[in-house]
Coordinates of C-alpha atoms and ligand atoms in Angstrom, one line a residue:
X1 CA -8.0 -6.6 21.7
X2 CA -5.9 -3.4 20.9
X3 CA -7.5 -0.2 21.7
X4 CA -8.7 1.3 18.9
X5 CA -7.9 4.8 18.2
X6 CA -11.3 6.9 17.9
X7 CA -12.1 9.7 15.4
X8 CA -13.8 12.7 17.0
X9 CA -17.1 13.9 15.1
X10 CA -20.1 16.4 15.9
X11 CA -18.5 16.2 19.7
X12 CA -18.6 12.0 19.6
X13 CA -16.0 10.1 20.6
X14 CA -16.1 7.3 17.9
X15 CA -15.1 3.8 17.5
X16 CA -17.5 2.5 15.0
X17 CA -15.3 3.4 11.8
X18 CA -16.3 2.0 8.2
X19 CA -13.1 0.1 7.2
X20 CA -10.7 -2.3 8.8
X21 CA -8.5 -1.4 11.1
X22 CA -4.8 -1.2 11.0
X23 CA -1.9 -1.1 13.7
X24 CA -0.3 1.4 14.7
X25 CA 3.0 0.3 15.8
X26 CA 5.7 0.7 18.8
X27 CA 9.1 1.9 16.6
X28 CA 11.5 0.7 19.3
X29 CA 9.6 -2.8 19.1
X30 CA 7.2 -3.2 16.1
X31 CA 4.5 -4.6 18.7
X32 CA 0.8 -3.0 18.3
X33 CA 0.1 -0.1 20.5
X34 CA -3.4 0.4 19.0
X35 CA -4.9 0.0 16.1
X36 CA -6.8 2.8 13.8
X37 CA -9.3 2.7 11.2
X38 CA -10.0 5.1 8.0
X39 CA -12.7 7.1 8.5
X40 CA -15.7 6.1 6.0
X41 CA -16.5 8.5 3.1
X42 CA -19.9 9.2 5.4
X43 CA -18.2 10.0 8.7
X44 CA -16.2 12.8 6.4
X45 CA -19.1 14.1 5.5
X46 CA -20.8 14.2 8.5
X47 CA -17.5 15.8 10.4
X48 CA -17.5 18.3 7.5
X49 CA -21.3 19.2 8.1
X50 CA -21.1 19.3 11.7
X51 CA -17.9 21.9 11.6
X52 CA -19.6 23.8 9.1
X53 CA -22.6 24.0 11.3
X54 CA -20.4 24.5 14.3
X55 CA -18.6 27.1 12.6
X56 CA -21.9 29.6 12.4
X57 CA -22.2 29.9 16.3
X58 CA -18.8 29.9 16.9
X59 CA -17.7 32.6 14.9
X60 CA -20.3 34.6 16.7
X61 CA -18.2 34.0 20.1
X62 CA -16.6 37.5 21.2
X63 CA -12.9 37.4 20.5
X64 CA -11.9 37.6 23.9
X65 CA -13.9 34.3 24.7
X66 CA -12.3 32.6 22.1
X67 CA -9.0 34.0 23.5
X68 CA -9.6 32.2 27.0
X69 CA -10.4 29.1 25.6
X70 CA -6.9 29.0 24.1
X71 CA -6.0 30.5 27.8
X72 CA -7.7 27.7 29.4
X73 CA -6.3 25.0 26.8
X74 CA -2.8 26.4 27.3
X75 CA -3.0 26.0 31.1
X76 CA -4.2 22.3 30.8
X77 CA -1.9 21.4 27.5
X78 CA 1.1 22.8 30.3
X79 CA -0.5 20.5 33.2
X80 CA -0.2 17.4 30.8
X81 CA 3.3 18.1 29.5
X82 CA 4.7 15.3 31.0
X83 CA 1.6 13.2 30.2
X84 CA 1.6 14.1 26.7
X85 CA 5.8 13.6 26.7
X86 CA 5.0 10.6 27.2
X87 CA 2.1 9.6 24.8
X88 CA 4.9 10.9 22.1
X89 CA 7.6 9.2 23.0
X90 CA 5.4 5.7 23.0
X91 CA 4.4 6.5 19.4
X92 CA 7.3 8.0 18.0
X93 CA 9.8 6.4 20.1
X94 CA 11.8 9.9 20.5
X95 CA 13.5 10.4 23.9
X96 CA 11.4 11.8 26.4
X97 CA 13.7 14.9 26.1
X98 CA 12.5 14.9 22.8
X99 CA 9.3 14.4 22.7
X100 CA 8.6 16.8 25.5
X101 CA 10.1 19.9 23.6
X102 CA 7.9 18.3 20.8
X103 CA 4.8 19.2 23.2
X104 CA 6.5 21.8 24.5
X105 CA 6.9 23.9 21.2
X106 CA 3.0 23.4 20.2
X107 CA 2.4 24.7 23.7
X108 CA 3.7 28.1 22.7
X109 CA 1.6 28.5 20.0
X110 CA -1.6 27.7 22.0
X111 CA 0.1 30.4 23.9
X112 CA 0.6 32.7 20.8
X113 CA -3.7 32.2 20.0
X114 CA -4.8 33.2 23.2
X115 CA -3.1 36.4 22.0
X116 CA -5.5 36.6 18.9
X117 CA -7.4 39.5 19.6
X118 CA -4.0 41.5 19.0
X119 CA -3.2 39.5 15.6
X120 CA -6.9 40.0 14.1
X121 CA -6.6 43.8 14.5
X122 CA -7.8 45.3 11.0
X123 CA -6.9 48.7 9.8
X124 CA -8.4 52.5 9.2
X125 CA -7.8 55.0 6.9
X126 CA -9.7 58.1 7.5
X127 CA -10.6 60.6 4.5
X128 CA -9.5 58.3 2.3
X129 CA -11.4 60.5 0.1
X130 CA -13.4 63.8 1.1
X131 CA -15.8 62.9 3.9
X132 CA -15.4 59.3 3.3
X133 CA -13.2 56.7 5.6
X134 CA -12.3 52.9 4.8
X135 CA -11.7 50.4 7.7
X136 CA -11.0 46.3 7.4
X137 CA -11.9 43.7 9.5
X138 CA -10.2 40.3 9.7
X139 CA -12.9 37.5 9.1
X140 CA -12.7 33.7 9.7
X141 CA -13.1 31.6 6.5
X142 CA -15.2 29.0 7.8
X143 CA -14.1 24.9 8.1
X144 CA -10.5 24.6 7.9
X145 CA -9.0 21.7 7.5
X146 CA -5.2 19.9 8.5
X147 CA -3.5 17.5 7.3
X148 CA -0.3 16.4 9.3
X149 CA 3.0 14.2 9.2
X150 CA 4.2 11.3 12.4
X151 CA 7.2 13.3 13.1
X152 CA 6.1 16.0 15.2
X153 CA 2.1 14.6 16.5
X154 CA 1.7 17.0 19.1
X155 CA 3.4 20.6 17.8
X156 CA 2.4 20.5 14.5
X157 CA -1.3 19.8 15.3
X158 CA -0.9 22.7 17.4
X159 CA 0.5 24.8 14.9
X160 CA -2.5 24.6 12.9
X161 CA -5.5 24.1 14.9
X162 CA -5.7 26.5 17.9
X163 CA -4.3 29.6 15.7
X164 CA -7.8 28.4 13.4
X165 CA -10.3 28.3 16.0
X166 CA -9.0 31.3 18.1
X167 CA -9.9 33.2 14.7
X168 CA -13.4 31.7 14.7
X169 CA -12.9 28.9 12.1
X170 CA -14.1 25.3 12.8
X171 CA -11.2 22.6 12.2
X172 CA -10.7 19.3 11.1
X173 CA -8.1 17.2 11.2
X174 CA -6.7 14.5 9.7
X175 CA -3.3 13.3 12.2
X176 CA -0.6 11.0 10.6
X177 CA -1.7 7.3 10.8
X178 CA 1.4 6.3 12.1
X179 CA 1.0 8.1 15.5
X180 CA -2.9 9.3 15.7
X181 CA -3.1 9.0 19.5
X182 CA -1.3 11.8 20.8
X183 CA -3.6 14.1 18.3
X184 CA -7.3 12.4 20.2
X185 CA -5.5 13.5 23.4
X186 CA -4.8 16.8 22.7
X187 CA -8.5 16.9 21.2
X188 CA -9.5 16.0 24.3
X189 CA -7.9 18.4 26.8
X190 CA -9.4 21.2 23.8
X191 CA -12.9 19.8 25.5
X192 CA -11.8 19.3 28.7
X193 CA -10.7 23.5 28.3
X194 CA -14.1 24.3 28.1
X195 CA -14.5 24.2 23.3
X196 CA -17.6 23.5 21.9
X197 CA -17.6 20.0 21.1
X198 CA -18.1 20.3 17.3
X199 CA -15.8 23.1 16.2
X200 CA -12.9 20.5 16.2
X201 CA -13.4 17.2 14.3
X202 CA -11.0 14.8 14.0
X203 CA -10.7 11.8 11.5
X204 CA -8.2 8.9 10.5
X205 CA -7.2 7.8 7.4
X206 CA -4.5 7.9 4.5
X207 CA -5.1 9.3 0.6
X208 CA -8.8 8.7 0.4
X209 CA -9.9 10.7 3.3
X210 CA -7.6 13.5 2.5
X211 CA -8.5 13.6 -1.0
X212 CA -12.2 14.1 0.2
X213 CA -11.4 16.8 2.6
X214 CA -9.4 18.9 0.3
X215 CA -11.9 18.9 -2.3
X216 CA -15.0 18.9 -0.2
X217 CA -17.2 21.8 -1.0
X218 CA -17.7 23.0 2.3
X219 CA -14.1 23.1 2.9
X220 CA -12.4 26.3 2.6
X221 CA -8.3 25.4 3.8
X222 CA -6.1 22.9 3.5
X223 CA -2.8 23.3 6.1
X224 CA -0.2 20.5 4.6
X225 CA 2.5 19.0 6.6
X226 CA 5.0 16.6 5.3
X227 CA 6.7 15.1 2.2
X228 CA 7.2 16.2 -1.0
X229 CA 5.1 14.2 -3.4
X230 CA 1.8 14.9 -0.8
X231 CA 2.8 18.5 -0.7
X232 CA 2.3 18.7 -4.5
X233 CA -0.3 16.5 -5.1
X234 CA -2.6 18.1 -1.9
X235 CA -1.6 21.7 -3.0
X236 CA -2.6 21.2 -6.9
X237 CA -5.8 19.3 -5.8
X238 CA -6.7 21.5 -3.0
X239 CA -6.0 24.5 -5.5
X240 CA -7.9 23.4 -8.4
X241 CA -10.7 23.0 -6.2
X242 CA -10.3 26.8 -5.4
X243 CA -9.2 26.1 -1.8
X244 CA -6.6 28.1 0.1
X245 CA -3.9 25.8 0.6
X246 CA -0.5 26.0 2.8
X247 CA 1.9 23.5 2.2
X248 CA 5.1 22.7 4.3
X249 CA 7.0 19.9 2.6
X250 CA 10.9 18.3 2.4
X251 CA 14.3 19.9 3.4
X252 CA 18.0 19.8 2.7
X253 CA 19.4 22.2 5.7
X254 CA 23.0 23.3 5.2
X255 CA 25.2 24.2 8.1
X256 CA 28.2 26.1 6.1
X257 CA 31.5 26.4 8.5
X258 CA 33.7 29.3 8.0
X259 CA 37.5 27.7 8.9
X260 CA 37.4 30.5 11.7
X261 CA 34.4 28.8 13.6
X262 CA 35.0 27.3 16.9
X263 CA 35.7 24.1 16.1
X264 CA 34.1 22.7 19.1
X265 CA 31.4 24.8 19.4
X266 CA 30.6 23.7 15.9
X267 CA 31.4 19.8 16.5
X268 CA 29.0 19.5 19.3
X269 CA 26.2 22.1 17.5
X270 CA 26.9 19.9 14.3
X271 CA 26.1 16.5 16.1
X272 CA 22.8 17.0 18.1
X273 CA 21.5 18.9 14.6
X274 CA 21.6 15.8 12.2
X275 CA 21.2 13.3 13.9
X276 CA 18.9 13.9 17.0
X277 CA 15.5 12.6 16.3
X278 CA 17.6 10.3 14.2
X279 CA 17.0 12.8 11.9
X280 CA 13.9 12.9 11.4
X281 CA 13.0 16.8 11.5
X282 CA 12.7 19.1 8.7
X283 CA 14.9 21.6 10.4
X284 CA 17.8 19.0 10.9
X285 CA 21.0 19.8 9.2
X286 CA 21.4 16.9 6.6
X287 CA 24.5 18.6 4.6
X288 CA 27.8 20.3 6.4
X289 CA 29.5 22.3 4.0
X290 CA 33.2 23.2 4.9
X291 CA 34.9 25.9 3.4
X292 CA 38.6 25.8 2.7
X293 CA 40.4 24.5 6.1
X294 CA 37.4 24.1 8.0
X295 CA 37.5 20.7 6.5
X296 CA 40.4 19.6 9.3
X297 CA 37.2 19.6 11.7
X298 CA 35.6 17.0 9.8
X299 CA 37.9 14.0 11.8
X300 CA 36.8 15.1 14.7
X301 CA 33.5 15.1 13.9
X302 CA 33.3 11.5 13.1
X303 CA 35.0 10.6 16.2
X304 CA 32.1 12.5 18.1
X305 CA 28.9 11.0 16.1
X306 CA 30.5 7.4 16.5
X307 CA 30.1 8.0 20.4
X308 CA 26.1 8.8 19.6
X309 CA 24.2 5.9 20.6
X310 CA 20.2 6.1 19.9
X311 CA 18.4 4.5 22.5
X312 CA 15.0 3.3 23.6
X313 CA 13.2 6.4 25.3
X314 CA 12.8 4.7 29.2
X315 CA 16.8 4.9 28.9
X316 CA 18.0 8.4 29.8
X317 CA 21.2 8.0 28.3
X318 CA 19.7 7.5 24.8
X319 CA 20.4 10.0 22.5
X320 CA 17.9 9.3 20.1
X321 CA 15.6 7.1 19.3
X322 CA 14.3 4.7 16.3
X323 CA 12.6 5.5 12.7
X324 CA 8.9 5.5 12.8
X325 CA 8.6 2.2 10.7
X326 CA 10.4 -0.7 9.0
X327 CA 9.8 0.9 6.0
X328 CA 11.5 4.4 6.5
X329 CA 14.3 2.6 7.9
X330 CA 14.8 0.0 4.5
X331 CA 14.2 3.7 2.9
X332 CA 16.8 5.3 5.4
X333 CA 19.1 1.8 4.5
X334 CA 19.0 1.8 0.3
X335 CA 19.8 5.6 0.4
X336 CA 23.4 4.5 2.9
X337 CA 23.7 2.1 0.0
X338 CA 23.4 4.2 -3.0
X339 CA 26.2 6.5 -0.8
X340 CA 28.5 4.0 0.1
X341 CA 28.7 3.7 -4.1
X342 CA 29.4 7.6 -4.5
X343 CA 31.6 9.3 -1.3
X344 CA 33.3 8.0 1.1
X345 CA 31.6 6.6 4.5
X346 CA 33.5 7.8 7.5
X347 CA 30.6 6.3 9.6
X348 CA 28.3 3.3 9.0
X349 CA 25.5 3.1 11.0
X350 CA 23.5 0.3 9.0
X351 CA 23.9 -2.3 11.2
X352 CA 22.8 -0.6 14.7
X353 CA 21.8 -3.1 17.3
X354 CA 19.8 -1.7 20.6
X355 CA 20.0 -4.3 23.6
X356 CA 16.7 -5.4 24.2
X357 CA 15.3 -3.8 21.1
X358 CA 16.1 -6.0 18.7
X359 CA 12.9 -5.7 16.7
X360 CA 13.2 -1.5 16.9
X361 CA 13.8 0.3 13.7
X362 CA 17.3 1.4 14.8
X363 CA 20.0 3.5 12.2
X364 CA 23.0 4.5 13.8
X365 CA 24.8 7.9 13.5
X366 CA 26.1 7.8 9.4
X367 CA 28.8 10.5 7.7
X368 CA 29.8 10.6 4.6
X369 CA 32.8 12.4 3.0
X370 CA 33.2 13.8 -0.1
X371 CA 29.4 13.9 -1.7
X372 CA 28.7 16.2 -4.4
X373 CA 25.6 18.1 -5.8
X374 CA 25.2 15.3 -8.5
X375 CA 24.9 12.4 -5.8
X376 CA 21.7 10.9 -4.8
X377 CA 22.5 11.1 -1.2
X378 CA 22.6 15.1 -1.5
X379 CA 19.4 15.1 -3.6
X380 CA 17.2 12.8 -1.8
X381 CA 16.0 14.0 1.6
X382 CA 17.4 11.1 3.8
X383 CA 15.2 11.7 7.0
X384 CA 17.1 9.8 8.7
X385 CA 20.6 10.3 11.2
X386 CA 22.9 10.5 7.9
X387 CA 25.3 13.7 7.7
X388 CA 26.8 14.7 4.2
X389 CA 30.1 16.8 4.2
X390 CA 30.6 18.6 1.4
X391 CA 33.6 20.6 0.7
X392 CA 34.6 24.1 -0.8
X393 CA 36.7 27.0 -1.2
X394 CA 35.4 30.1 -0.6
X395 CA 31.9 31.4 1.3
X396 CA 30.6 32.4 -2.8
X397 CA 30.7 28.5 -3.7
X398 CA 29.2 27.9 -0.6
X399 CA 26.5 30.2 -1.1
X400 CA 26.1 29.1 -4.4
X401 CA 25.8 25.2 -3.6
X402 CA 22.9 26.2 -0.8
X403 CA 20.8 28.8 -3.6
X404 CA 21.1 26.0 -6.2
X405 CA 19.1 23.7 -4.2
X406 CA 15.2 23.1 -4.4
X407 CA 14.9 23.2 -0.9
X408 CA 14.8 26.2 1.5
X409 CA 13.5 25.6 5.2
X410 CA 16.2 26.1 7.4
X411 CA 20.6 27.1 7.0
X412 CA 23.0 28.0 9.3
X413 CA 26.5 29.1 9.5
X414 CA 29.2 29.0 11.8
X415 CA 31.6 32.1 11.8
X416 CA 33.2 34.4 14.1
X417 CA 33.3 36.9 11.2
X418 CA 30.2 39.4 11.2
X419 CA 31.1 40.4 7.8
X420 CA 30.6 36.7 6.8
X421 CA 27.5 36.4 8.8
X422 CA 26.1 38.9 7.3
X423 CA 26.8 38.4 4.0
X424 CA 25.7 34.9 4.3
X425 CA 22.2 36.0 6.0
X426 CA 21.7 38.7 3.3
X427 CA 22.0 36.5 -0.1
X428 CA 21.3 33.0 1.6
X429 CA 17.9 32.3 -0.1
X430 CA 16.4 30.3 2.8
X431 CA 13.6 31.1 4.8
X432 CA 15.1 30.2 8.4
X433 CA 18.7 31.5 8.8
X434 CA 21.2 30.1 12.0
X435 CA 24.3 32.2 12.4
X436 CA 26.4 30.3 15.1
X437 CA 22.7 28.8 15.8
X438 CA 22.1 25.7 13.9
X439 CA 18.4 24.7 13.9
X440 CA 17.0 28.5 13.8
X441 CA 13.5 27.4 14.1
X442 CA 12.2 31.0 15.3
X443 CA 9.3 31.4 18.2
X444 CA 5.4 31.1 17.0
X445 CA 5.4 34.9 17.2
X446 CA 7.1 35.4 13.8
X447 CA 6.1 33.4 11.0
X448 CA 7.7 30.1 10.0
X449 CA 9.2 31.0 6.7
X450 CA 10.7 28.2 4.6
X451 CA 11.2 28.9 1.0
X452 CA 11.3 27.6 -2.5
X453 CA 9.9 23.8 -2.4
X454 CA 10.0 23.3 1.5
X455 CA 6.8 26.1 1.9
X456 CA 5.1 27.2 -0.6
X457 CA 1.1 28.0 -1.1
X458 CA -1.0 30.1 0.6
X459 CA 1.1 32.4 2.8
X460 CA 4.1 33.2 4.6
X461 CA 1.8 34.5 6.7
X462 CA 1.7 36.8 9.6
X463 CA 2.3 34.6 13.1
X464 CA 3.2 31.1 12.6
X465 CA 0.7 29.4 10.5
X466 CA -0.5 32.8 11.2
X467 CA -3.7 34.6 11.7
X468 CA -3.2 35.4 7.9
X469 CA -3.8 32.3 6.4
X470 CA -7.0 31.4 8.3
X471 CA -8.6 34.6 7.9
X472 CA -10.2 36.6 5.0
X473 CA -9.8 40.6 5.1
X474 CA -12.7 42.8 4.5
X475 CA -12.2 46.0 3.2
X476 CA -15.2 48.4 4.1
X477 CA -15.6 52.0 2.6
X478 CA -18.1 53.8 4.0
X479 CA -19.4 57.3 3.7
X480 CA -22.1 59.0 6.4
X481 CA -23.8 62.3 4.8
X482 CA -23.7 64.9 7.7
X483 CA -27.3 65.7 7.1
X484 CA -28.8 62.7 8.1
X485 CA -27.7 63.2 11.5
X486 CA -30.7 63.4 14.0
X487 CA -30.0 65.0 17.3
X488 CA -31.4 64.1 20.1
X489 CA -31.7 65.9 23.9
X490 CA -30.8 63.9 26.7
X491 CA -31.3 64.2 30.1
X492 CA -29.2 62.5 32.6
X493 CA -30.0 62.5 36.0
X494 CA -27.9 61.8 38.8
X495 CA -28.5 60.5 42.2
Ligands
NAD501 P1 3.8 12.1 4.5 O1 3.7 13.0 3.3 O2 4.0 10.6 4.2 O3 2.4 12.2 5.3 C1 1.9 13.4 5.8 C2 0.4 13.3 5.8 O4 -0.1 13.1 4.5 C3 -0.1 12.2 6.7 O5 -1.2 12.6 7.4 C4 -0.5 11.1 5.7 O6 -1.6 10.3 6.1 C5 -1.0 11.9 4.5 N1 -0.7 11.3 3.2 C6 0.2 10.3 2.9 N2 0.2 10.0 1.6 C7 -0.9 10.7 1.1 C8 -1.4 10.8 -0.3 N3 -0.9 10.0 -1.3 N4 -2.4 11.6 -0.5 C9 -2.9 12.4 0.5 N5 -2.4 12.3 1.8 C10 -1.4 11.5 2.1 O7 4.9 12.6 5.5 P2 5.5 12.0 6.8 O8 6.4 10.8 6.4 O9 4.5 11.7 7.8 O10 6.4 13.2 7.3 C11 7.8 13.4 7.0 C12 7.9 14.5 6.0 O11 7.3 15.7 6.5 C13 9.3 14.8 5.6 O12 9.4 15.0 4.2 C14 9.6 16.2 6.3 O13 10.5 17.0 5.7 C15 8.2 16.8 6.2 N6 8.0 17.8 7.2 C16 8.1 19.1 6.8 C17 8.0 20.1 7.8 C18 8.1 21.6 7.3 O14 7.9 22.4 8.2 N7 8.5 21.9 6.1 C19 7.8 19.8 9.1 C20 7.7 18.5 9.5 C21 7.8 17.5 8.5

């Protein structure tokens, strides 16, 4: 029998979930790893009672304990890198390279919330009137709750939940179905760190059990990662229900290449950026926009992503690995289709065959030439390893092209020009700017700062997912009338 996947409630490891179970699959093989099952409607209610119970006691805890649990976690999450590399790579099927910096990245942000005394500090104003002085304090909300996408299972989790608890909130969340294991192992190295064993919960489960912790009374934040239709339907229901709500949804990066780039440099950048992960990051560049002459790189570019071969993770050599399921590859295979009808395809990588895999959800590295604003293969978000090249005359239209669309997480551009550079960074509006960088995902101690319909909600906060979003501020004005002071003599004696 597969080994089933447990939720973790009011400190229990549990296996005894409502509905039936479902597999969760191995991408490079579609054979079971494990199977999962929903969490019932009660077992929500009981994990929301028991963090909201949890959540009284904990946010008692000084702020310096709180800050060595995350010390503590940090130390252990480090110990089980490779471990945890691991667990990733058999869920996701990413290279090991990959799913370690996966791990790797969350780790830094455990790092960031043992910092948290620093982040919470509030602020004073003295005489903000005659005799009278304000002060705020930064106050946890209460339970929290997160709701995360298969691509990244170990640093998104971790980009949500130790920043919450190191600010005294209790947690719940609700990992993607497709790859729910590597989420009960970092809950268990959380316990194994030394946290109580109810301030994080964590339950299984698709639509139904989100919809019921986003508009559960006791719930105070929803933290949203992943695609587009789920961003905007948990961000209107988790609004109307007067929740706080953070939601990080699709992309369309941009890479724009100046015709004075190194045209190595930007081959080689160009290459790892769409289509390792096979794609499948919100940060990857998805459309390369050449201006003027910087078009004559594009041959060369093909000839480079036809030598990319993805790979099952226990081969080093591998450059990336498969989609997450059948289904995001058919997804992955129409949208090659619907291109192949508009631009031209320099690079086909439908019918990608791994020895030894031949059951794996495979794509194979895919460029077109020629697309357009209007085409479906620039609108849709491919999330998969398919590169569009688009083509134009001047750094304006560029600009222009990137501002138009809907999307805003992440751009870069290759240029040995500063005056381009920093024209580009200056009217670019996306949140996450590259300049000869291109995946310019910054480090947990700035916010992460997509724009327009990639992050939207409640807050480009303060510290990634920052200590913002998962406090409340307090604003205290107080006045003390001189004459009520009583003095008192004291005597000290020394030995
Ligand atoms: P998804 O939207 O299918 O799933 C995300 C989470 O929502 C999962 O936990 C899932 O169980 C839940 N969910 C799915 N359908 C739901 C519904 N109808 N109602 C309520 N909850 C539902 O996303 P995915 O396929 O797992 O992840 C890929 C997407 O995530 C891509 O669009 C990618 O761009 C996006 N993403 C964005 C960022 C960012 O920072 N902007 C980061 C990573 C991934």
């Amino acid at each position: 029998m597969a080994t089933r996947v447990p939720h973790l409630i009011n400190g229990a490891w549990r296996h005894d979930a409502g509905s039936a179970p479902f597999p969760v699959t191995d991408p490079t093989s579609n054979q079971p790893l494990w199977e999962v099952a929903s969490a019932s409607a009660d077992e929500i209610n009981q994990a929301v009672a028991s963090a909201k119970q949890a959540f009284q006691a904990w946010r008692e805890v000084p702020v310096p304990e709180r800050a060595r649990l995350m010390l503590r976690y940090q130390h252990l999450l480090k110990q089980h890198h490779d471990e945890l590399g691991a667990l990733v790579a058999q869920e996701t099927g990413k290279t090991i390279a990959d799913a370690k910096g996966d791990v790797w990245r969350g780790i830094e942000v455990a790092e960031q919330a043992a910092n948290v005394a620093a982040l919470m500090m509030g602020e004073t104003v003295e005489n903000v009137a005659r005799g009278v002085d304000t002060h705020s304090w930064v106050q946890p909300l209460g339970v929290c709750v997160g709701i995360t996408p298969f691509n990244f299972p170990a640093m998104i989790p971790l980009w949500m939940f130790p920043m919450a608890l190191a600010c005294g909130n209790a947690f719940i969340l609700k990992p993607s179905e497709q790859d729910p294991m590597t989420a009960v192992r970092l809950g268990e190295l959380l316990l194994e760190a030394g946290a109580p064993k109810d301030i994080l919960q964590i339950v299984h489960g698709r639509k139904e059990q989100v919809d019921q912790l986003i508009t559960h009374p006791d719930v105070k934040a929803v933290s949203f990662v992943g695609s587009v239709p789920v961003g905007q339907h948990i961000y209107r229901t988790a609004t109307d229900h007067m929740k706080r709500a953070q939601c990080f949804a699709g992309a369309k990066n941009h890479m724009v290449i100046m015709p004075d780039a190194n045209p190595q440099q930007v081959v080689s950048q160009l290459v790892g950026a769409s289509v390792g992960a096979a794609g499948q990051r919100c940060m990857a560049i998805s459309v390369a926009v050449f201006v003027g002459n910087a078009r004559e790189m594009i041959p060369a570019l093909r000839d480079e992503l036809a030598k990319v071969v993805p790979g099952h993770h226990s081969n080093a050599a591998a450059a990336y690995g498969p989609l997450i399921s059948p289904q995001a590859k058919a997804r992955v295979l129409k949208l090659i289709e619907a291109g192949k009808q508009e631009a031209e395809c320099l690079l086909d990588g439908s019918d990608c065959m791994v020895p030894g895999y031949p059951d794996g959800n495979w794509v194979g590295p895919t460029l077109f030439r020629g697309v357009t604003a209007e085409m479906t293969i620039y609108k849709e978000e491919i999330f998969g390893p398919v590169l569009c090249c688009v083509e134009v005359e001047s750094l304006d239209e560029a600009l222009q092209l990137v501002n138009a669309n809907p999307y805003g997480n992440g751009t870069s551009i290759f240029t040995r020009s500063g005056a381009a550079a920093r024209k580009y960074q200056h009217e670019v509006e996306v949140g996450q700017v590259g300049i000869n960088i291109p995946i310019p995902v910054p480090l947990p101690f700035f916010s992460f700062t997509g724009w327009k319909g990639s992050f939207y909600g409640d807050l480009h906060a303060y510290g990634k997912q920052g200590v913002r979003f998962y406090t409340e501020t307090k604003t205290v004005t107080s006045r003390w009338p001189e004459d009520e002071i009583v003095e008192t003599n004291m005597t000290i004696s020394l030995k």
